[in-house]
Coordinates of C-alpha atoms in Angstrom, one line a residue:
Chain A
X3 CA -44.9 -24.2 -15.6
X4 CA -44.2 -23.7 -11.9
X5 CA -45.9 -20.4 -10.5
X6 CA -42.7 -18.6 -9.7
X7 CA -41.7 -19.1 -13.2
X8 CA -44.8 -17.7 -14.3
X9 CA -44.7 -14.8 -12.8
X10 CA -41.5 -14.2 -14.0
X11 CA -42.2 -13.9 -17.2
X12 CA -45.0 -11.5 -16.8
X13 CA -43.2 -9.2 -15.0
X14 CA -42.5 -5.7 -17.0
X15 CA -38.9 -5.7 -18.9
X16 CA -37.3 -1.7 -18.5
X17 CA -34.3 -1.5 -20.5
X18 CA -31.9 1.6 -19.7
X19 CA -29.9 2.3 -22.3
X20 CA -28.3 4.4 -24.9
X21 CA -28.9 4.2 -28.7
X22 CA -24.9 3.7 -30.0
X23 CA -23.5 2.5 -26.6
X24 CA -21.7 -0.7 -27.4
X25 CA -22.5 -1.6 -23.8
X26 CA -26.0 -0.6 -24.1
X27 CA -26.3 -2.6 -27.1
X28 CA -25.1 -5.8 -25.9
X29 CA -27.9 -6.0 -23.1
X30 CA -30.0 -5.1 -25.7
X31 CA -29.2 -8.3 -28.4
X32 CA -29.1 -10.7 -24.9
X33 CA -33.3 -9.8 -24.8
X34 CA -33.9 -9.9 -28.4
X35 CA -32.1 -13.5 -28.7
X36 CA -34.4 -14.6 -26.3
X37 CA -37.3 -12.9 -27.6
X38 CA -38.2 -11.0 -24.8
X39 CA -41.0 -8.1 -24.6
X40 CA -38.6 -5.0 -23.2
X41 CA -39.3 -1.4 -22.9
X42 CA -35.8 0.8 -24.1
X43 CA -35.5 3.4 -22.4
X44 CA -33.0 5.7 -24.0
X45 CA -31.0 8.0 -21.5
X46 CA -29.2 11.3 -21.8
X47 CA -26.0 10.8 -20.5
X48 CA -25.3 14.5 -20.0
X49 CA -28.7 14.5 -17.8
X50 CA -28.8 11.2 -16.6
X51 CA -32.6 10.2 -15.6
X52 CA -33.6 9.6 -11.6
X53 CA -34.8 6.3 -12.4
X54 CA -30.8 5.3 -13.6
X55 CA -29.8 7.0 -10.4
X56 CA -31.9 4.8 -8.6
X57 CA -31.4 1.5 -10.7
X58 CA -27.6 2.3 -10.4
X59 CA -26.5 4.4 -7.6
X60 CA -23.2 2.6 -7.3
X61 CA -21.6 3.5 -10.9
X62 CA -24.6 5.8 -12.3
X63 CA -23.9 4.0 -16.1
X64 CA -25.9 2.3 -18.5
X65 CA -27.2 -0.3 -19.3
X66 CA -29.6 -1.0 -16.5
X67 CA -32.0 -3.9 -16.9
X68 CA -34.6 -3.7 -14.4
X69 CA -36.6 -7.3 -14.5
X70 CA -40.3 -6.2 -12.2
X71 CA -38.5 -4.2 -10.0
X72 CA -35.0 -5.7 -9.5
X73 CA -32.5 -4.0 -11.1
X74 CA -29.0 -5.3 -13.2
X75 CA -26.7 -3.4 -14.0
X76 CA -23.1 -4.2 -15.8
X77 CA -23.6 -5.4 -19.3
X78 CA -21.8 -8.8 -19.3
X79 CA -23.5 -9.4 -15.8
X80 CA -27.1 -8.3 -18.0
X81 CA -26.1 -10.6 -20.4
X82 CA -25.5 -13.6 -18.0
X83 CA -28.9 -12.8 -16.4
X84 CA -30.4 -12.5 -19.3
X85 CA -29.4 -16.4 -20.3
X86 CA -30.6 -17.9 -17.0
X87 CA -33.7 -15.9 -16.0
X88 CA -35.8 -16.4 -20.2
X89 CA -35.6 -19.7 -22.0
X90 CA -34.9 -20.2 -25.7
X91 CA -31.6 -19.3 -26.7
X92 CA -27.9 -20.3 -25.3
X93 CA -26.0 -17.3 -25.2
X94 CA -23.5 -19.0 -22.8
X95 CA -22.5 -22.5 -23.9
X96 CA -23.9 -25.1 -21.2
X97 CA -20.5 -26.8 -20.7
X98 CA -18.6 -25.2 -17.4
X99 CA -15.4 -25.4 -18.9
X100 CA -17.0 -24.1 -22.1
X101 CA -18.7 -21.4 -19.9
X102 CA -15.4 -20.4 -18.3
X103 CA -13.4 -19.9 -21.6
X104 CA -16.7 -17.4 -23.1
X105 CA -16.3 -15.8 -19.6
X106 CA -12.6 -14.8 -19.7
X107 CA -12.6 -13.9 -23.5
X108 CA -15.4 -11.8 -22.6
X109 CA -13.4 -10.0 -19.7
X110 CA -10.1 -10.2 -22.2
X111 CA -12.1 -8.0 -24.8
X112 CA -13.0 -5.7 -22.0
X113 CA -9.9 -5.1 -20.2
X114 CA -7.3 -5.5 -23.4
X115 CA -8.8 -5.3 -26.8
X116 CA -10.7 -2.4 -26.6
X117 CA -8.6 0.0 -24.0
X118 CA -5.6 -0.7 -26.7
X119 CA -7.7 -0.1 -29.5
X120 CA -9.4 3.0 -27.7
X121 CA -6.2 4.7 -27.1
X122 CA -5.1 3.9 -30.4
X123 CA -7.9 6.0 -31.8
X124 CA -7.2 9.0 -29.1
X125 CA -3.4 9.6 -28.9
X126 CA -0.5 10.9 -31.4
X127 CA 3.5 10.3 -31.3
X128 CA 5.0 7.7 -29.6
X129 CA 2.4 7.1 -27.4
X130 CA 0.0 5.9 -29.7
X131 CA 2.5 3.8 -31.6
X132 CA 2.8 2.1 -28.2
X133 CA -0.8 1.4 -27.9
X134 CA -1.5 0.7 -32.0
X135 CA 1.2 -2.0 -31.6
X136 CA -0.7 -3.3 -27.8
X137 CA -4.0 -3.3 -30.2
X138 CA -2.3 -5.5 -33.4
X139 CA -0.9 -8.1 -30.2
X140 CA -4.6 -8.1 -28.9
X141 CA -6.9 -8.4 -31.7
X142 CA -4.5 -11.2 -33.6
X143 CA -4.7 -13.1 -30.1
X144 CA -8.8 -12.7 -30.4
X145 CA -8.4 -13.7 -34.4
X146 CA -6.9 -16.4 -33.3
X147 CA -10.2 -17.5 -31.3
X148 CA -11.8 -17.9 -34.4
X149 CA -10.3 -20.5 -36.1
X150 CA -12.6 -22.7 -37.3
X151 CA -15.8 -21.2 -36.6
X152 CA -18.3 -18.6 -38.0
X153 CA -18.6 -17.0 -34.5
X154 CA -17.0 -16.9 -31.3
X155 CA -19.9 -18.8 -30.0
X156 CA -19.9 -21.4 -32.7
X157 CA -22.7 -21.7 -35.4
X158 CA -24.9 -18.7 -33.2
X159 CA -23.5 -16.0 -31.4
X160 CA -22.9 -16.1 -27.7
X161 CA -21.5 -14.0 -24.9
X162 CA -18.2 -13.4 -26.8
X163 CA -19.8 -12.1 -29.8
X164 CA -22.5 -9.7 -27.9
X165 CA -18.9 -8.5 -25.7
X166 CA -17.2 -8.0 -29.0
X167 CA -20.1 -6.1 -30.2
X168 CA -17.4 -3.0 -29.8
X169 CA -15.1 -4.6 -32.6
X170 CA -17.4 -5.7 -34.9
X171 CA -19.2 -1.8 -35.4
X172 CA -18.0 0.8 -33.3
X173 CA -13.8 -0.1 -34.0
X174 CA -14.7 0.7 -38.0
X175 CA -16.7 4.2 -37.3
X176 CA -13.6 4.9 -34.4
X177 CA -10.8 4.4 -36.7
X178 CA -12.3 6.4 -39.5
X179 CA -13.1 9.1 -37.4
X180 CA -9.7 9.0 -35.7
X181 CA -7.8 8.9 -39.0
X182 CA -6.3 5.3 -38.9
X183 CA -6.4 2.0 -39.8
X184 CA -6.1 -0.5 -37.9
X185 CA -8.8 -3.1 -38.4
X186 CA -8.8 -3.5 -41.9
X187 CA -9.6 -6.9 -44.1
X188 CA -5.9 -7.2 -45.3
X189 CA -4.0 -7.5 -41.6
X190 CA -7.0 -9.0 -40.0
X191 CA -9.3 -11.4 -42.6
X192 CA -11.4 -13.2 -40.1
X193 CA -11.9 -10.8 -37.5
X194 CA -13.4 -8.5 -40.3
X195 CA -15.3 -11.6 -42.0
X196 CA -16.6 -12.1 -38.4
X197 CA -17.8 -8.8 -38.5
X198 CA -20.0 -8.7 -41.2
X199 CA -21.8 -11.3 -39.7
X200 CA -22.4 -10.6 -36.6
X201 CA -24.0 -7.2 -37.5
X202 CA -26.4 -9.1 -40.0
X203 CA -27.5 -11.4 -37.4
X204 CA -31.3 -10.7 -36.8
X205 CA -31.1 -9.4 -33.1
X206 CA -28.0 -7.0 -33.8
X207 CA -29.1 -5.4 -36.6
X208 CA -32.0 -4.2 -34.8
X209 CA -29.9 -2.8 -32.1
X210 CA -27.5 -1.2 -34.1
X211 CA -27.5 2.6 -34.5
X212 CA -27.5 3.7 -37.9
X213 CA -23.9 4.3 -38.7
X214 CA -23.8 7.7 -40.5
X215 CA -25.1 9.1 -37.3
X216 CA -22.6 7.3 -35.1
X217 CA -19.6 8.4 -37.5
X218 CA -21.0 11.9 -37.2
X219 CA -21.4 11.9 -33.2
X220 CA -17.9 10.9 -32.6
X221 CA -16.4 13.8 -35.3
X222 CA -18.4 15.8 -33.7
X223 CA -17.3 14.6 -29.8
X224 CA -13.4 13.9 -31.5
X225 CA -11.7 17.2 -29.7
X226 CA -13.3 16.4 -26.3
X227 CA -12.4 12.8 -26.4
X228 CA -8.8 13.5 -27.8
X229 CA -8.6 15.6 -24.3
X230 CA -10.1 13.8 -21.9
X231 CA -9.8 9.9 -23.3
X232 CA -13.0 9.2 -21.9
X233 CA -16.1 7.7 -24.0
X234 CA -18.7 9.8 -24.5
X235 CA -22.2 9.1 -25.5
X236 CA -24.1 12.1 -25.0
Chain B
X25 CA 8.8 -24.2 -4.2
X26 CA 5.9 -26.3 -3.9
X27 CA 3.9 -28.7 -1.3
X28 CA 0.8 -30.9 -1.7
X29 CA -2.1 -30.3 -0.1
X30 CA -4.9 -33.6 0.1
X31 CA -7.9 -33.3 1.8
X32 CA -9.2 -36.6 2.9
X33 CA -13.4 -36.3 1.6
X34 CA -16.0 -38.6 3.5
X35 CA -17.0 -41.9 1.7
X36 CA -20.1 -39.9 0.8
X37 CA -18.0 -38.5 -1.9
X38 CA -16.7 -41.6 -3.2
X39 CA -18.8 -40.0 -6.4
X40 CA -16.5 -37.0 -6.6
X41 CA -13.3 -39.4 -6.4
X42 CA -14.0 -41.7 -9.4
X43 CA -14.5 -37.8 -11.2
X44 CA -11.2 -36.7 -9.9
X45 CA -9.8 -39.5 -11.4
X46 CA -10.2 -37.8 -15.1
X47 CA -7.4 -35.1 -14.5
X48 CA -5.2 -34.1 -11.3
X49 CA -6.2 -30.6 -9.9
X50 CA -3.0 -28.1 -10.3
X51 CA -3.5 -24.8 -8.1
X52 CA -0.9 -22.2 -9.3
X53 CA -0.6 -19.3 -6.9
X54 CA 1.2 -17.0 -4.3
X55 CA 0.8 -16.9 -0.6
X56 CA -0.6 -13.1 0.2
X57 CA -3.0 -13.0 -2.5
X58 CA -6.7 -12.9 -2.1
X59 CA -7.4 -14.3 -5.6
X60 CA -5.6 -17.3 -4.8
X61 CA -6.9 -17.9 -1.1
X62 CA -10.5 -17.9 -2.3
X63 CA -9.9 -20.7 -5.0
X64 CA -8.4 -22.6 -1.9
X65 CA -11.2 -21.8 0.3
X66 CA -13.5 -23.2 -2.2
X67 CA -12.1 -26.2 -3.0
X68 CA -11.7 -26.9 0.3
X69 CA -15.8 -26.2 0.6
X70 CA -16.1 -28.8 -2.3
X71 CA -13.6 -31.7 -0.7
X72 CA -11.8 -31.3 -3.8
X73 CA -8.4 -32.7 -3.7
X74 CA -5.6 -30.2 -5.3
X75 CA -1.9 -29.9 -5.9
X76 CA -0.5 -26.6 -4.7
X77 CA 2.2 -24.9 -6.4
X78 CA 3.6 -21.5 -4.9
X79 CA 5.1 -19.0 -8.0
X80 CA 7.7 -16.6 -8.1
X81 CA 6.5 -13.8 -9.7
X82 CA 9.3 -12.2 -10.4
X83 CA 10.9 -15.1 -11.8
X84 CA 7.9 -16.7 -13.8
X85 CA 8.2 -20.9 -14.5
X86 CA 7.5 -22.4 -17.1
X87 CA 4.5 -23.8 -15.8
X88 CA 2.9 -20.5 -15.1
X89 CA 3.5 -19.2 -19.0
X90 CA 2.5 -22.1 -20.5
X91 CA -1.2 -22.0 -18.6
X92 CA -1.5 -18.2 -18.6
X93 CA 0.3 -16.9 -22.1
X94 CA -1.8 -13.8 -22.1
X95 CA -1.8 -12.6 -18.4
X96 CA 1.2 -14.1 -17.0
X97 CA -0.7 -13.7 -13.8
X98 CA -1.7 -16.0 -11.1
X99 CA -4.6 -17.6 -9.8
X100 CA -4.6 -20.6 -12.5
X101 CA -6.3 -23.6 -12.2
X102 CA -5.3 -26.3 -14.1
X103 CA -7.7 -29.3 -14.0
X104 CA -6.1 -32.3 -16.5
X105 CA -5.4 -30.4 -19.9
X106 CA -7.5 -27.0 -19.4
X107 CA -6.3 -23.8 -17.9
X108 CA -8.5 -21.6 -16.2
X109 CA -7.3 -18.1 -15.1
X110 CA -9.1 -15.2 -13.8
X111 CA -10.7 -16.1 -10.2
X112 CA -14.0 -15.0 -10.2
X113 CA -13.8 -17.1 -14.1
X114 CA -12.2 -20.1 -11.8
X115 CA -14.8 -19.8 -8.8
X116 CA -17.7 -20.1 -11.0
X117 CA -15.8 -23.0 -13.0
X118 CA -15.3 -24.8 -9.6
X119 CA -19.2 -24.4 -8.7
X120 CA -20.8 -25.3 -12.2
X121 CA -18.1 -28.4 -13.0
X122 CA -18.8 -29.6 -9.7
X123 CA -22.7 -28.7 -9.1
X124 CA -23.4 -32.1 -7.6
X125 CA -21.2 -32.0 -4.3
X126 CA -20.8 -29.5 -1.4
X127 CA -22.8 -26.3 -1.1
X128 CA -23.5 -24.3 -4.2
X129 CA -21.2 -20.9 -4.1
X130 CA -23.9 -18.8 -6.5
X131 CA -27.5 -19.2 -5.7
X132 CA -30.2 -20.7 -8.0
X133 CA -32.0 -17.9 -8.3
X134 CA -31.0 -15.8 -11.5
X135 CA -31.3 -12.1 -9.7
X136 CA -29.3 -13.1 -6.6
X137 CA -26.5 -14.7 -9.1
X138 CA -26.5 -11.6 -10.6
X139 CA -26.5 -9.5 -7.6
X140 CA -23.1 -12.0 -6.1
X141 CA -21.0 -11.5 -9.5
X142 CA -22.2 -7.3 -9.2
X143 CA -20.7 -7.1 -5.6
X144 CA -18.4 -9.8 -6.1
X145 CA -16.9 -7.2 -9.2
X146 CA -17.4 -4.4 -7.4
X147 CA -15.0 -5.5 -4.1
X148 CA -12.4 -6.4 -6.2
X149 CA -12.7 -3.3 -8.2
X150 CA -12.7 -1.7 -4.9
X151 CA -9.7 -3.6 -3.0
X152 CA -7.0 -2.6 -5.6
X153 CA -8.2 0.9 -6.0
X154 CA -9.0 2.0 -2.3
X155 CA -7.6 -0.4 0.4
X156 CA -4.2 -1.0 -1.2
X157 CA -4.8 2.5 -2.4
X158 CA -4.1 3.3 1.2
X159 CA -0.6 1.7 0.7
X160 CA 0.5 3.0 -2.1
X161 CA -0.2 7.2 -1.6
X162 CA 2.4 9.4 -1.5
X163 CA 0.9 12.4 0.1
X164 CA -1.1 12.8 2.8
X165 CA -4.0 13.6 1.0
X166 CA -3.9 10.9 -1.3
X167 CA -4.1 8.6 1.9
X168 CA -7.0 10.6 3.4
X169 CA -8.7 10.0 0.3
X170 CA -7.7 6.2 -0.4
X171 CA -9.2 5.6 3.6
X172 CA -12.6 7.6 3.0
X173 CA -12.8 5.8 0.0
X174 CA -12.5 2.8 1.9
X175 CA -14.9 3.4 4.7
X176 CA -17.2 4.3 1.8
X177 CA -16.7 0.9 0.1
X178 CA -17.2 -1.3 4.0
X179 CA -20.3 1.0 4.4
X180 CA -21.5 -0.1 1.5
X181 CA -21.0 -3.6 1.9
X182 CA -22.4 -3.3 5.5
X183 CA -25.4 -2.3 4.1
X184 CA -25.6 -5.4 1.3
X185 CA -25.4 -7.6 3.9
X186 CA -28.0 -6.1 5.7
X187 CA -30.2 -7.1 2.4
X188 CA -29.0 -10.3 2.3
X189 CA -29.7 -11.4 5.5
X190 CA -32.9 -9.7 6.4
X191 CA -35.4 -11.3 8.0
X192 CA -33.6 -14.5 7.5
X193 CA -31.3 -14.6 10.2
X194 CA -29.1 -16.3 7.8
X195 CA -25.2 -15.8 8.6
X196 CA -23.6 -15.3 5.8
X197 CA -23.6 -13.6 2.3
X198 CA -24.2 -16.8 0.9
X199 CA -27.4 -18.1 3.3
X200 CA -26.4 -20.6 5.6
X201 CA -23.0 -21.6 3.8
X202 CA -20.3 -19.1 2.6
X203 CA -20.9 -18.0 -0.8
X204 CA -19.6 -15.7 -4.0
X205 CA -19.8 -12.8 -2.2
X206 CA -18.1 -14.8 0.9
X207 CA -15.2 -15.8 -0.5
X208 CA -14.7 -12.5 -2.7
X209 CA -14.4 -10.2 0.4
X210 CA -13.3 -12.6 3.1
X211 CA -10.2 -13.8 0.7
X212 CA -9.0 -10.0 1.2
X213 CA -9.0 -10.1 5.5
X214 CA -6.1 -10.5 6.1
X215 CA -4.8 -7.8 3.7
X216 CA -6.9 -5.2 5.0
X217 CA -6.2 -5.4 8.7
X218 CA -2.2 -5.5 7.3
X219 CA -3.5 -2.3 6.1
X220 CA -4.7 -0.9 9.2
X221 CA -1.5 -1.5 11.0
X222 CA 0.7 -0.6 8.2
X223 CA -1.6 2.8 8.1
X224 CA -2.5 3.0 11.5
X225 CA -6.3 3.2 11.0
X226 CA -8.9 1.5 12.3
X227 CA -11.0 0.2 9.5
X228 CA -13.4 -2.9 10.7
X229 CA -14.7 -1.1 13.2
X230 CA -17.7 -2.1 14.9
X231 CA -19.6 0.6 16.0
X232 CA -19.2 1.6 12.1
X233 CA -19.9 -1.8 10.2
X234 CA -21.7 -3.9 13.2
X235 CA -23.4 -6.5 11.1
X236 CA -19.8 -7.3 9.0
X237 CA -18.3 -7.6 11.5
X238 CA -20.3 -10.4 13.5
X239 CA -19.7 -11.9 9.4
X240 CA -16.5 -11.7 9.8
X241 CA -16.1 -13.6 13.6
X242 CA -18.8 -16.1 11.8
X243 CA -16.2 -16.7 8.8
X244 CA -13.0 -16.6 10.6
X245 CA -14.4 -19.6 12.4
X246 CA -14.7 -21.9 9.8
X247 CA -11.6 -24.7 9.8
X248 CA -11.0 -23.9 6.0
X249 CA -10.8 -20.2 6.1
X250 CA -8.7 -20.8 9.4
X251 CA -6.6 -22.7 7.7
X252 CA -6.4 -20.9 4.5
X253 CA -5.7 -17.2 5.5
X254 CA -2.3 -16.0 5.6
X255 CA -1.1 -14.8 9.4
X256 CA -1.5 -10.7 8.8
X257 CA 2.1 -9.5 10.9
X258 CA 3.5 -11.9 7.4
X259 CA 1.1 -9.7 5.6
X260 CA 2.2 -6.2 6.8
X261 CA 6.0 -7.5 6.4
X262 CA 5.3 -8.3 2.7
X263 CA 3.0 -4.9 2.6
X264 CA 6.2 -2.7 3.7
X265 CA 8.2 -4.7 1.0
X266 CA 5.8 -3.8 -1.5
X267 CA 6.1 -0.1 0.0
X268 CA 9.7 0.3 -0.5
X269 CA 10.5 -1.2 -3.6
X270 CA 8.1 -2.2 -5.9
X271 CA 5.3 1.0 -5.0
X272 CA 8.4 3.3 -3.9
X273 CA 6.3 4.7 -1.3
X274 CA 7.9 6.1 1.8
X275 CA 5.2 5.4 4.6
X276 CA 3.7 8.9 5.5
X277 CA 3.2 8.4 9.1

């Protein structure tokens, strides 16, 4: 093994990150697929550490992966250094064209499936009609992704599964706390199939926060969210 | 309306011809935008030969649907049967499916790949929200917020640059060849000195942002990015369209 190589993989693995942030959580599946020796770090989001503030001046957010001393920060950007820094695992296919399509479902999940879905959970009247009936158009467009296969990845889960990390735990806990239903095993069968297994894979399951405490932070957050629409984690 | 753009590549390349041959190379875009001109300014890099189709936006074809059913928007790529929208998406397709000619746009090491897509994210974020921010106020205060805004995001950049290059001398975000970062904020030139004279600030300013601006002389000089770049008075026309009737914003002077 080539010395630069070497050294790489000796050098310390920080994690910052917050026990039942989905975003948090998918940096934190990227290190256990590959098997990699990580320190987590959990931050307090209402009294964010120095070391995030140094790690991540520019948006002050977790997660921050900091690799020796070189921080990362932005989750799908963790994820994608993640892949080419360790061996072991694909969590990006190795085709480009393949690559691309993972890449911009990824971003599609970010930008349209779970804003719809979020303000779904946090608005009443017409306005959250509007949204509930963005969020059906969204997540049957991401169903649709899975024809055919047991993840978004394929056989293993990949970048689009660790990105839909969101849908397959937090959407369920959201929705109940929020009083609807909107991902439910009736309207959408393989989405919710999906689900299941993704959180039984190995390296999710040990990220996951236990969900009776994540169902009872967001009731207890629900008031504050319905006023600002902001996520909140601490 | 549409016109075709060939490069003529060395016989070097002759490689990259027989792969062309698989599946034309479709370029769907409009004139002012940044997202485009950098997929042109890298396939330009590569030798690649493209087709380029200008859309109306306001009256979408048939083409443009078809390729991009969830966005509707434009940069799309279309290379033989596949679609690829989203331009950072597209850039990085460009680079990986065609590793083996021109210069590489993302680095080979894993942290400085990481480090072009984080400021490659970050000055797009940053374009839409502050620069045409600047454009689209309608108080005074807004504007005076959008421009601080934006000295804070060329300040910031300045000093990125200053990482990148130091102590090797190299030119350009990229090293010696333009790169991610490169194409990501020089794409967006021409729009943001149509800003300054639509505004009437002085934004690249070189006793403020010395080192980007040297960048910039060095990237303006390249034939492609010459070539590519839209002239800015077109810019600050289209800008003042986009003022009065799309934006509804009458200029504060």
């Amino acid at each position: 093994m080539p010395q630069e190589r070497e050294k790489q993989m000796e050098e310390t693995v920080k994690l910052l990150g917050t026990k039942g942030s989905p975003l948090s959580h998918r940096a934190e599946v990227a290190l256990r697929l590959k098997e990699v020796k990580f320190e987590f770090l959990n931050e307090d989001l209402a009294h964010k550490s120095d070391m995030l503030l140094r790690y991540n001046p520019i948006h002050k957010k977790v997660p921050v992966l900091v690799h020796g001393e070189k921080p990362i920060a932005e989750s799908l950007i963790v994820i994608e250094y993640v892949d080419e820094a360790f061996e072991g695992y694909n969590i990006l296919p190795r085709d480009p064209y393949e690559r691309a399509m993972a890449r911009f479902w990824a971003r599609f999940i970010d930008e349209k499936v779970i804003p719809a879905f979020w303000m779904s959970c946090w608005t009443d009247g017409e306005t959250q009609k509007g949204f509930i009936a963005q969020s059906k158009e969204t997540l049957t467009t991401l169903q649709r992704q899975l024809e055919g296969k047991r993840f978004f990845g394929g056989d293993s889960i990949g970048l689009v599964d660790l990105a839909g990390c969101m849908i397959a735990f937090w959407f369920a806990v959201l929705q109940e706390v929020a009083g609807i239903n909107l991902l439910n095993e009736e309207d959408y069968p393989v989405l919710c199939r999906w689900a299941e297994d993704y959180c039984r894979v190995g390296a999710v399951s040990e990220s996951l926060l236990d969900r009776n405490l994540l169902v009872a932070h967001f009731a207890s957050k629900k008031e504050r969210i319905f006023a600002t629409k902001a996520p909140v984690y601490d | 309306m549409q016109h075709r753009s060939h490069i003529n590549f060395p016989q070097t390349l002759i490689h990259s011809q027989v792969k062309m041959a698989e599946g034309d190379l479709k370029l769907l875009g409009t004139w002012p935008s940044p997202f485009v001109l950098r997929i042109k300014m890298v396939l330009q890099q590569k030798g690649l030969s493209y087709e380029y189709l200008e859309q109306d936006l306001k009256n979408k074809g048939e083409l443009l649907l078809k390729h991009n059913p969830i966005y509707k928007k434009i940069p799309i790529l279309i290379h033989g049967d596949r679609s690829i929208c989203e331009s950072l998406v597209i850039l990085q397709y460009i680079d990986e499916n065609w590793s083996d000619i021109g210069p590489p746009l993302l680095p080979a090491d894993p942290y400085e790949r990481a480090m072009a897509r984080f400021w490659a994210a970050y000055i797009d974020e940053k374009f839409v929200g502050s620069f045409w921010g600047i454009l689209k106020a309608a108080t005074e205060e807004a504007k005076a917020e959008k421009i601080a805004d934006s000295f804070g995001v060329l300040q910031q950049l300045e000093g990125v640059f200053k990482k990148c290059s130091a102590g090797t001398g190299k030119g350009f975000f990229g090293g010696d060849t333009i790169g991610f970062i490169d194409v990501t904020l020089g794409s967006q030139l021409s729009w943001i000195k149509a800003v300054e004279k639509i505004s009437g600030v002085k934004l690249l300013d070189k006793t403020k942002i010395p080192l980007l601006m040297e960048w910039e002389k060095r990237f303006l000089a390249i034939d492609f990015v010459k070539n590519t770049l839209p002239n800015v008075e077109k810019v600050v026309e289209y800008g003042r369209l986009l003022q009065a009737t799309t934006w509804k914003v009458t200029p504060a002077k």
